[in-house]
PDB file of N, CA and C in Angstrom:
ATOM      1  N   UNK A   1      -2.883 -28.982 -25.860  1.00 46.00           N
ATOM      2  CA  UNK A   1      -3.990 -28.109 -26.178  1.00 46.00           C
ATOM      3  C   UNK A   1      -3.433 -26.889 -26.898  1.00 46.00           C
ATOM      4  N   UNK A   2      -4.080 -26.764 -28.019  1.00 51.00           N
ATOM      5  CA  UNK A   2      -3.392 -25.545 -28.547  1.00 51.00           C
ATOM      6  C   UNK A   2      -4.207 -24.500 -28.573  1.00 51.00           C
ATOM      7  N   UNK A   3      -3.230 -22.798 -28.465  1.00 54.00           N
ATOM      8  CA  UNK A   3      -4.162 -21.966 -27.688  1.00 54.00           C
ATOM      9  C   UNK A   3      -3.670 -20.597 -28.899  1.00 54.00           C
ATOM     10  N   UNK A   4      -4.534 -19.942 -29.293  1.00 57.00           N
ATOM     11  CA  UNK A   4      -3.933 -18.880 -30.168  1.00 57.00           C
ATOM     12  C   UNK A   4      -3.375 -17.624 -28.994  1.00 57.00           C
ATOM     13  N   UNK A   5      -3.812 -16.320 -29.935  1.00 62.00           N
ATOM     14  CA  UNK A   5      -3.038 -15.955 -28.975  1.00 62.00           C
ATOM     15  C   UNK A   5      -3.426 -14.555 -28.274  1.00 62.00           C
ATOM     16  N   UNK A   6      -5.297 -15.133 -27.930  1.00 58.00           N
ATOM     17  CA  UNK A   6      -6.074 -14.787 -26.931  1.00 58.00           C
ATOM     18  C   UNK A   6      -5.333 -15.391 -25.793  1.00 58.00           C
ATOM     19  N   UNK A   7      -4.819 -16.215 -25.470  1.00 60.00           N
ATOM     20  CA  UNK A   7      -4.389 -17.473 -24.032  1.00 60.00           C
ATOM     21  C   UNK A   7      -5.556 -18.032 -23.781  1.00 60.00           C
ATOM     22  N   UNK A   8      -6.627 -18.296 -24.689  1.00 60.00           N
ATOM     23  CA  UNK A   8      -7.586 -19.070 -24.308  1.00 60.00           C
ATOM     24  C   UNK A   8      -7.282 -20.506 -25.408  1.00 60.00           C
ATOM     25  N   UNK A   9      -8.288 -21.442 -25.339  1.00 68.00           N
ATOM     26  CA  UNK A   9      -8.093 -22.484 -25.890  1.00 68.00           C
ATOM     27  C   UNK A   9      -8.313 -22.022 -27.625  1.00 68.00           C
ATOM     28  N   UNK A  10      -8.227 -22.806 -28.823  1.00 83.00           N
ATOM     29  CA  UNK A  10      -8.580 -22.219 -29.912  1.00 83.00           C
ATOM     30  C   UNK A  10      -9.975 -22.510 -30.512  1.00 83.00           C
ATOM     31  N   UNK A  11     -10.463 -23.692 -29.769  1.00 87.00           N
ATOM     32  CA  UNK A  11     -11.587 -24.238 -29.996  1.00 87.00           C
ATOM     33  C   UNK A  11     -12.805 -23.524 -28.930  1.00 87.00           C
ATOM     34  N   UNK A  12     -12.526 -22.685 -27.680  1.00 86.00           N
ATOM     35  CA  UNK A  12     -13.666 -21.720 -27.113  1.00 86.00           C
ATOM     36  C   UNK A  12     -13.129 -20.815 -27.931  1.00 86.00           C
ATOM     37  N   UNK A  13     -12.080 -20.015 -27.926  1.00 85.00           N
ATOM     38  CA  UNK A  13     -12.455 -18.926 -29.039  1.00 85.00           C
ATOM     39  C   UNK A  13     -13.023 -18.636 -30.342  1.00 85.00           C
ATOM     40  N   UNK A  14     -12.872 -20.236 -30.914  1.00 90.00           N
ATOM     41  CA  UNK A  14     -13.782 -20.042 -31.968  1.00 90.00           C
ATOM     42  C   UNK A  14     -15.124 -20.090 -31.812  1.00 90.00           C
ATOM     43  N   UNK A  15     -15.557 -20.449 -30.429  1.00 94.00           N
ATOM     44  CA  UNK A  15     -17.175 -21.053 -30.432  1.00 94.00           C
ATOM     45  C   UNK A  15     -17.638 -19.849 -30.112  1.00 94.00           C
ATOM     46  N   UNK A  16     -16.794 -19.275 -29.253  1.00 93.00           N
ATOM     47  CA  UNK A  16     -17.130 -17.528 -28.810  1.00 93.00           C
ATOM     48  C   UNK A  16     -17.548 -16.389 -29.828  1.00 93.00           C
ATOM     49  N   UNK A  17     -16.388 -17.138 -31.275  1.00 94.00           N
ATOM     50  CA  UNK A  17     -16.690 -15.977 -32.295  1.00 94.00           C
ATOM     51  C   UNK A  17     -17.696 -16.311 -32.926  1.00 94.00           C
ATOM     52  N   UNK A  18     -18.130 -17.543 -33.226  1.00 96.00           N
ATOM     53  CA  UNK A  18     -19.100 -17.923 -33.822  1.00 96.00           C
ATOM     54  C   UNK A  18     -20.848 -17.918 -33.310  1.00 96.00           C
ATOM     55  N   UNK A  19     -20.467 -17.086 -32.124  1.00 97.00           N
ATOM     56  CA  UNK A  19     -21.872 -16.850 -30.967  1.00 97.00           C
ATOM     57  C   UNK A  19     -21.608 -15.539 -31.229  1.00 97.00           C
ATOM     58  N   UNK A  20     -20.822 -15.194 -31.094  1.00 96.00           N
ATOM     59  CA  UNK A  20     -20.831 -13.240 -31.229  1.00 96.00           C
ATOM     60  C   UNK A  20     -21.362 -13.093 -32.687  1.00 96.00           C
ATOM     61  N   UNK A  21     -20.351 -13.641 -34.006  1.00 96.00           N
ATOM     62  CA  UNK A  21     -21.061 -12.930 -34.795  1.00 96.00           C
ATOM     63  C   UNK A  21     -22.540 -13.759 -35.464  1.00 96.00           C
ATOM     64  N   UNK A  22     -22.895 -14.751 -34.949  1.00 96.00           N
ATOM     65  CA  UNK A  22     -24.392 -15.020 -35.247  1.00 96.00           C
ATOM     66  C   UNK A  22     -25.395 -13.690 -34.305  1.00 96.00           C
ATOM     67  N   UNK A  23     -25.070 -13.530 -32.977  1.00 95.00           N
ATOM     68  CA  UNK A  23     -25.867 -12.547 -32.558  1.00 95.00           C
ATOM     69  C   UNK A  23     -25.716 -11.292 -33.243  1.00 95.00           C
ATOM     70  N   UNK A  24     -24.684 -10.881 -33.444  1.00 95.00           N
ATOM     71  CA  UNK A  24     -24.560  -9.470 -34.287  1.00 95.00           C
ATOM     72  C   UNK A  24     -25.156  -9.725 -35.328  1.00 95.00           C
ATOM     73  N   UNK A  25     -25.248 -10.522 -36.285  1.00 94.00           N
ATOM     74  CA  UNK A  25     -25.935 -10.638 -37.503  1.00 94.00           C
ATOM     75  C   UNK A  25     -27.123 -10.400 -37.344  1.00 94.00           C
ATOM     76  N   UNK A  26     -27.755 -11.803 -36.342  1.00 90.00           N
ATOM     77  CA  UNK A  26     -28.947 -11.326 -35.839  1.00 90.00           C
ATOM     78  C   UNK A  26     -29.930 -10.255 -35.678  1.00 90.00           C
ATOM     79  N   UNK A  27     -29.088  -8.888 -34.451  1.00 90.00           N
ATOM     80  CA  UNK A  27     -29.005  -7.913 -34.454  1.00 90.00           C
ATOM     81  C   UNK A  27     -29.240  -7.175 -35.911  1.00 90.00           C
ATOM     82  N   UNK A  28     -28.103  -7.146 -36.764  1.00 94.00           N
ATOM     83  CA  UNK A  28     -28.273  -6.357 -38.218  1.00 94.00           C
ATOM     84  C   UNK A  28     -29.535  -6.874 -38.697  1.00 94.00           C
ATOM     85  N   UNK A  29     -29.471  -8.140 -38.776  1.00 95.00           N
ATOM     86  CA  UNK A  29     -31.566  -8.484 -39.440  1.00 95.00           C
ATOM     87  C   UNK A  29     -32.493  -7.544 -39.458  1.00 95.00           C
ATOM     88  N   UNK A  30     -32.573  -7.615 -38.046  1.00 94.00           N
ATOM     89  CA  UNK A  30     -33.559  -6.782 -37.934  1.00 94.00           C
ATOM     90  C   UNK A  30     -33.741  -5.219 -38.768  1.00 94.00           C
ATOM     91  N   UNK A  31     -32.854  -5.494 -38.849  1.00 96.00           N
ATOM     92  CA  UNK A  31     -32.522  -3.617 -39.398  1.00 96.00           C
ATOM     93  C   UNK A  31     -33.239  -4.236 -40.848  1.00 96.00           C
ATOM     94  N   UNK A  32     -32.649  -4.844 -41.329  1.00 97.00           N
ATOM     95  CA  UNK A  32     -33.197  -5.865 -42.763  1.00 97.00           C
ATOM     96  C   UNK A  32     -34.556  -6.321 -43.286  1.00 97.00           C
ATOM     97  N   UNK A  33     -34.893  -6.663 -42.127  1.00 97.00           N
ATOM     98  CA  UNK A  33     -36.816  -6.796 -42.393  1.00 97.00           C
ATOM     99  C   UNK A  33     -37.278  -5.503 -41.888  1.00 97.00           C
ATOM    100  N   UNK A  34     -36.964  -4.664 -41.513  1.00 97.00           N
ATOM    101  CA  UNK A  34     -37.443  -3.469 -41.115  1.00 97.00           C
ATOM    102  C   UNK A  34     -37.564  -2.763 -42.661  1.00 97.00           C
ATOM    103  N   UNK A  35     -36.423  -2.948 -43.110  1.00 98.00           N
ATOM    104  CA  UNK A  35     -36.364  -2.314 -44.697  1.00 98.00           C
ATOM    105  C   UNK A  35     -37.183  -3.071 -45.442  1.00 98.00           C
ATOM    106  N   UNK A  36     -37.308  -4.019 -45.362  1.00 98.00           N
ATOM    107  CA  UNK A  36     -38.086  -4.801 -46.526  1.00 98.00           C
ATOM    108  C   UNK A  36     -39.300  -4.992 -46.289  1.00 98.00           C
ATOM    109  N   UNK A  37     -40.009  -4.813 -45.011  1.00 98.00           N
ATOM    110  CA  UNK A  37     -41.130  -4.226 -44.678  1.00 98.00           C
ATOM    111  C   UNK A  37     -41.422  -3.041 -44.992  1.00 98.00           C
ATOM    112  N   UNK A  38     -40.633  -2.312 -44.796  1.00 98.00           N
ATOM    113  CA  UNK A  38     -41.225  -0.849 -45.052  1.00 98.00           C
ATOM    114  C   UNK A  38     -41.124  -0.663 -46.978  1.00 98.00           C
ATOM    115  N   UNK A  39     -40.908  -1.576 -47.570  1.00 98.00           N
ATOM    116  CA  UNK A  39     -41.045  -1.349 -49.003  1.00 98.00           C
ATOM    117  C   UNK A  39     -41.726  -2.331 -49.395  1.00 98.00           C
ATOM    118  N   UNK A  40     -42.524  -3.114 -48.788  1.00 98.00           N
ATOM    119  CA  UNK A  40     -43.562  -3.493 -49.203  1.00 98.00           C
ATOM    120  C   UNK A  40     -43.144  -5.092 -49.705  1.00 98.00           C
ATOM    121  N   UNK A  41     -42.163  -5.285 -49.201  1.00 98.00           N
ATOM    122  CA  UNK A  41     -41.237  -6.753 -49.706  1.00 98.00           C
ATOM    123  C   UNK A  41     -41.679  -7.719 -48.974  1.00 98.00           C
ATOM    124  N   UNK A  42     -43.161  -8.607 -48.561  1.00 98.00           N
ATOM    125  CA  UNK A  42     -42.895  -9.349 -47.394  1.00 98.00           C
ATOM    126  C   UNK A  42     -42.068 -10.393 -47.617  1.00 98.00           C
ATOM    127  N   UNK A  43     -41.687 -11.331 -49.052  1.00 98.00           N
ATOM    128  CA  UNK A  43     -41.028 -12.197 -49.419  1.00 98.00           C
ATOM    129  C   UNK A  43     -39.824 -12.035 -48.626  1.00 98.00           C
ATOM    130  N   UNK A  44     -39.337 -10.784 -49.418  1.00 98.00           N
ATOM    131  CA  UNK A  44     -37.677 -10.684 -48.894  1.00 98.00           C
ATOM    132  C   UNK A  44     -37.914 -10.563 -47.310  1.00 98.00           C
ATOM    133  N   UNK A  45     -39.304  -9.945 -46.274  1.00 98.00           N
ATOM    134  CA  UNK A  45     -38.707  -9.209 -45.351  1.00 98.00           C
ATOM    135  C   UNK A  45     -38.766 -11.213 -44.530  1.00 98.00           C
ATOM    136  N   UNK A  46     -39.492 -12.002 -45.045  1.00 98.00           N
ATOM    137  CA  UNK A  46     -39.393 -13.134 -44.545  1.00 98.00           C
ATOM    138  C   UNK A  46     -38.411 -14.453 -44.720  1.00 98.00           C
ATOM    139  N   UNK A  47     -37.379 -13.786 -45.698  1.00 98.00           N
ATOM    140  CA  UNK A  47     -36.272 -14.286 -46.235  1.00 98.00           C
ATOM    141  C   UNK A  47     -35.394 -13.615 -44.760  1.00 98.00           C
ATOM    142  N   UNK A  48     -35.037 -12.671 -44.647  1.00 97.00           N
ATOM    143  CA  UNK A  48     -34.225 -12.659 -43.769  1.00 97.00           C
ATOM    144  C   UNK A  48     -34.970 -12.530 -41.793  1.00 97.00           C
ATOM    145  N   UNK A  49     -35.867 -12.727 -41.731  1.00 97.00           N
ATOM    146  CA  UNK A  49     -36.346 -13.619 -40.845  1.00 97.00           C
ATOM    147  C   UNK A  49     -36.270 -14.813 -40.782  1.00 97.00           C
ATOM    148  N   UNK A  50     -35.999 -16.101 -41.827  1.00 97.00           N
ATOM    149  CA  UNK A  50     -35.455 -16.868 -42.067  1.00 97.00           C
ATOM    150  C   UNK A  50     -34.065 -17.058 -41.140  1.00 97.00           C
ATOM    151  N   UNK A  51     -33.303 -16.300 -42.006  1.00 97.00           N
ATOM    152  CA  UNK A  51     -32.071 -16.147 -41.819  1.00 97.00           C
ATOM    153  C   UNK A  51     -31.477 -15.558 -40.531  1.00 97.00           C
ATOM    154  N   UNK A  52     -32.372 -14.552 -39.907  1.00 96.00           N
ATOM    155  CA  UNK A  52     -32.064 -14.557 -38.313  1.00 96.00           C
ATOM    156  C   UNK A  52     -31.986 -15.112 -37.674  1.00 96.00           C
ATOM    157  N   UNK A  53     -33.641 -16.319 -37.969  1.00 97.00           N
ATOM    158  CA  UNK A  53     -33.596 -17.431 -36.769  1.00 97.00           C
ATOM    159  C   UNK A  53     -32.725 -18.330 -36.991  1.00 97.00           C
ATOM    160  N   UNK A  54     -31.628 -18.742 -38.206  1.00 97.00           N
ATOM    161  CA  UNK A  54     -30.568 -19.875 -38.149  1.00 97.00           C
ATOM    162  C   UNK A  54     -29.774 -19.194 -37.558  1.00 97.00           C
ATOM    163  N   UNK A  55     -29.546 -17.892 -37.356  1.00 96.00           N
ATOM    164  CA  UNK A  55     -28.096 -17.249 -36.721  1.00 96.00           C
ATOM    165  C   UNK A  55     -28.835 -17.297 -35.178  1.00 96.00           C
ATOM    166  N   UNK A  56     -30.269 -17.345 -34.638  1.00 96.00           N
ATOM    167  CA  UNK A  56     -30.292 -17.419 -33.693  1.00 96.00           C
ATOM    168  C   UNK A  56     -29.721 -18.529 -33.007  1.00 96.00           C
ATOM    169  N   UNK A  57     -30.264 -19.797 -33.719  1.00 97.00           N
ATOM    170  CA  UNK A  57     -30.161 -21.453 -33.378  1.00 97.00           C
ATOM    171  C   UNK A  57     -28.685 -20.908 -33.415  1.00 97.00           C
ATOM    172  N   UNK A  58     -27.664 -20.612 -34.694  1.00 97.00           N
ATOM    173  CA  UNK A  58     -26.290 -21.123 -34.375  1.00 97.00           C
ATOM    174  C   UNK A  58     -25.799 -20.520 -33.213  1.00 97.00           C
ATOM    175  N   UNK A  59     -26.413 -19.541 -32.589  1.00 96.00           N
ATOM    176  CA  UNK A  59     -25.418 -18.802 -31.376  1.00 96.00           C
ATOM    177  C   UNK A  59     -25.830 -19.632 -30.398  1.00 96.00           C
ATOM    178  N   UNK A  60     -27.270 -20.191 -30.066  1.00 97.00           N
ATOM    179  CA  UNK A  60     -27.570 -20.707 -29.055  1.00 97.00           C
ATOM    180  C   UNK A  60     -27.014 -21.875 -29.144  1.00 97.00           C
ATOM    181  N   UNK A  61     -26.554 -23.287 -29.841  1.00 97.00           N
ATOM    182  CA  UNK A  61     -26.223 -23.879 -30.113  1.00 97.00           C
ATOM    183  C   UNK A  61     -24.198 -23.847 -29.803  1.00 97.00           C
ATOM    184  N   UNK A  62     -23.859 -23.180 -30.238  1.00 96.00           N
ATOM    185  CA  UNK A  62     -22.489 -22.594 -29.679  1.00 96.00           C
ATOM    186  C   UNK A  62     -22.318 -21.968 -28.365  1.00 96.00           C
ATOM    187  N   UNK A  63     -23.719 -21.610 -27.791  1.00 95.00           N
ATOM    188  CA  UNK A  63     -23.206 -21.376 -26.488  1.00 95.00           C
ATOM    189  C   UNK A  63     -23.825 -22.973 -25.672  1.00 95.00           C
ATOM    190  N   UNK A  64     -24.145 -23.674 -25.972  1.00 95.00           N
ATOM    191  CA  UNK A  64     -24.713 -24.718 -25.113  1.00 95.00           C
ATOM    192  C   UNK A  64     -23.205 -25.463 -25.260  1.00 95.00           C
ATOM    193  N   UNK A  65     -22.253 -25.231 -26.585  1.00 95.00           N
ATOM    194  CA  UNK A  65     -21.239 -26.223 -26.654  1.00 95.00           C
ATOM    195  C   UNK A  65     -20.054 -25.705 -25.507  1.00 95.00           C
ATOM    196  N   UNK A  66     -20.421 -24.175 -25.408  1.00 93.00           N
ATOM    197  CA  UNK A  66     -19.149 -23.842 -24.737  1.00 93.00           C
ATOM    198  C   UNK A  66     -19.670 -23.968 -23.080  1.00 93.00           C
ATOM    199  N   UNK A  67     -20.906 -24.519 -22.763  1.00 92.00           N
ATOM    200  CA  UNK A  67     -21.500 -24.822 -21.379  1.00 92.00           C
ATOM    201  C   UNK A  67     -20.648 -26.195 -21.229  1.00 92.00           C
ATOM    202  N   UNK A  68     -20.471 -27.274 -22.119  1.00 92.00           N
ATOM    203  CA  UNK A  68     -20.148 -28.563 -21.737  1.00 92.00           C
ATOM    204  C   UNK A  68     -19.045 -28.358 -21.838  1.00 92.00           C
ATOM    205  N   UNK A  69     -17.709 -27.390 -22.357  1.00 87.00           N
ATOM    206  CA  UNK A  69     -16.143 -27.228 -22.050  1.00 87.00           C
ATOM    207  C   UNK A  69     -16.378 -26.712 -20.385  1.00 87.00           C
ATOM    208  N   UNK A  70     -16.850 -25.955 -20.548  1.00 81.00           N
ATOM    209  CA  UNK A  70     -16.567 -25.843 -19.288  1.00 81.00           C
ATOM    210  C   UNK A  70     -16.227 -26.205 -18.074  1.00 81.00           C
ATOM    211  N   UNK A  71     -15.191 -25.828 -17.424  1.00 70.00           N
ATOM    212  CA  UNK A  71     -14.763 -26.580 -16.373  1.00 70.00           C
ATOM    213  C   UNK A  71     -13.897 -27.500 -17.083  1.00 70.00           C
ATOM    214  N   UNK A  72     -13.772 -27.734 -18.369  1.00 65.00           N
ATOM    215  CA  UNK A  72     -12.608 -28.906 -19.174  1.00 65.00           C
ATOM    216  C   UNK A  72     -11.142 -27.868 -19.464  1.00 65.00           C
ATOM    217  N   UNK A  73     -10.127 -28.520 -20.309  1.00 60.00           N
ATOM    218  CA  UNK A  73      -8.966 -27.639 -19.793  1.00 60.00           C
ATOM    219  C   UNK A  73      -8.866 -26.962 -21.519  1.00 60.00           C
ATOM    220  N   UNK A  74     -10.331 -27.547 -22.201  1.00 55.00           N
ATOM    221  CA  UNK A  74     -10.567 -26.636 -23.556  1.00 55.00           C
ATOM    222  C   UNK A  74     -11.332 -25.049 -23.415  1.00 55.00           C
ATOM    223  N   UNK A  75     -11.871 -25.456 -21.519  1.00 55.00           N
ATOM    224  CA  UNK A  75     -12.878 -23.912 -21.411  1.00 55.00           C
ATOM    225  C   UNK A  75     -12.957 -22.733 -21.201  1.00 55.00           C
ATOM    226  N   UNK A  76     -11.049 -22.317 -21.119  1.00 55.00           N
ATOM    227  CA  UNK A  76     -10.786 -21.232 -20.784  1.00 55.00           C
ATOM    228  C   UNK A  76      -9.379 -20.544 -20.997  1.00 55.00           C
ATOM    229  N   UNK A  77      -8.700 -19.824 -19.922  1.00 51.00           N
ATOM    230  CA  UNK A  77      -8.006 -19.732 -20.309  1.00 51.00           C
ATOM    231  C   UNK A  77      -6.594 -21.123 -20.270  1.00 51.00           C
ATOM    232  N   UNK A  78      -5.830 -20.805 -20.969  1.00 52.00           N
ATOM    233  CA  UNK A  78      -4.913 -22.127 -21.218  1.00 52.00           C
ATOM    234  C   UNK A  78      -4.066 -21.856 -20.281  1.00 52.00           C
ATOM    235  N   UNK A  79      -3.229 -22.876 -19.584  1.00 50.00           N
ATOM    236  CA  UNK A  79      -2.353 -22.515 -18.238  1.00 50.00           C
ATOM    237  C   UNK A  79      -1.746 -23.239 -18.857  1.00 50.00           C
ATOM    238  N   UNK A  80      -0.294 -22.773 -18.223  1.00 45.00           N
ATOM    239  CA  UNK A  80       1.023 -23.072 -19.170  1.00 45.00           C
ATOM    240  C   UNK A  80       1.536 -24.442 -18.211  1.00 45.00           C
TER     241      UNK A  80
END
């Protein structure tokens, strides 16, 4: 199992980063249709409403993957 050099596996840390920064993106959206609402953009402000809800699906989706490591010897930290 190869483990970077969190000491976790490399395959939860990537699923981890890939749930963090879909939610942070997420997060920034909003800031995004807020702007494009307030200028009168509904196109754009529904373009990145779009685009929130795939970063929603991908985080939720990455965390359901890192539910089934779990408890596997990919789900945590790596023991030597």
């Amino acid at each position: 199992m190869a483990t970077g050099e969190t000491g976790f596996a490399d395959v939860t840390f990537d699923l981890i980063s890939v749930q963090y920064h879909s939610l942070k993106a997420g997060h920034d959206y909003g800031q995004y249709v807020r702007d494009a609402e307030n200028a009168n953009l509904d196109d754009v402000a529904s373009f990145f409403r779009e685009v929130m809800e795939q970063d929603s699906q991908r985080a939720r989706r990455a965390h359901e993957l890192l539910r089934t490591l779990s408890g596997t010897e990919h789900g945590g930290p790596a023991t030597s």
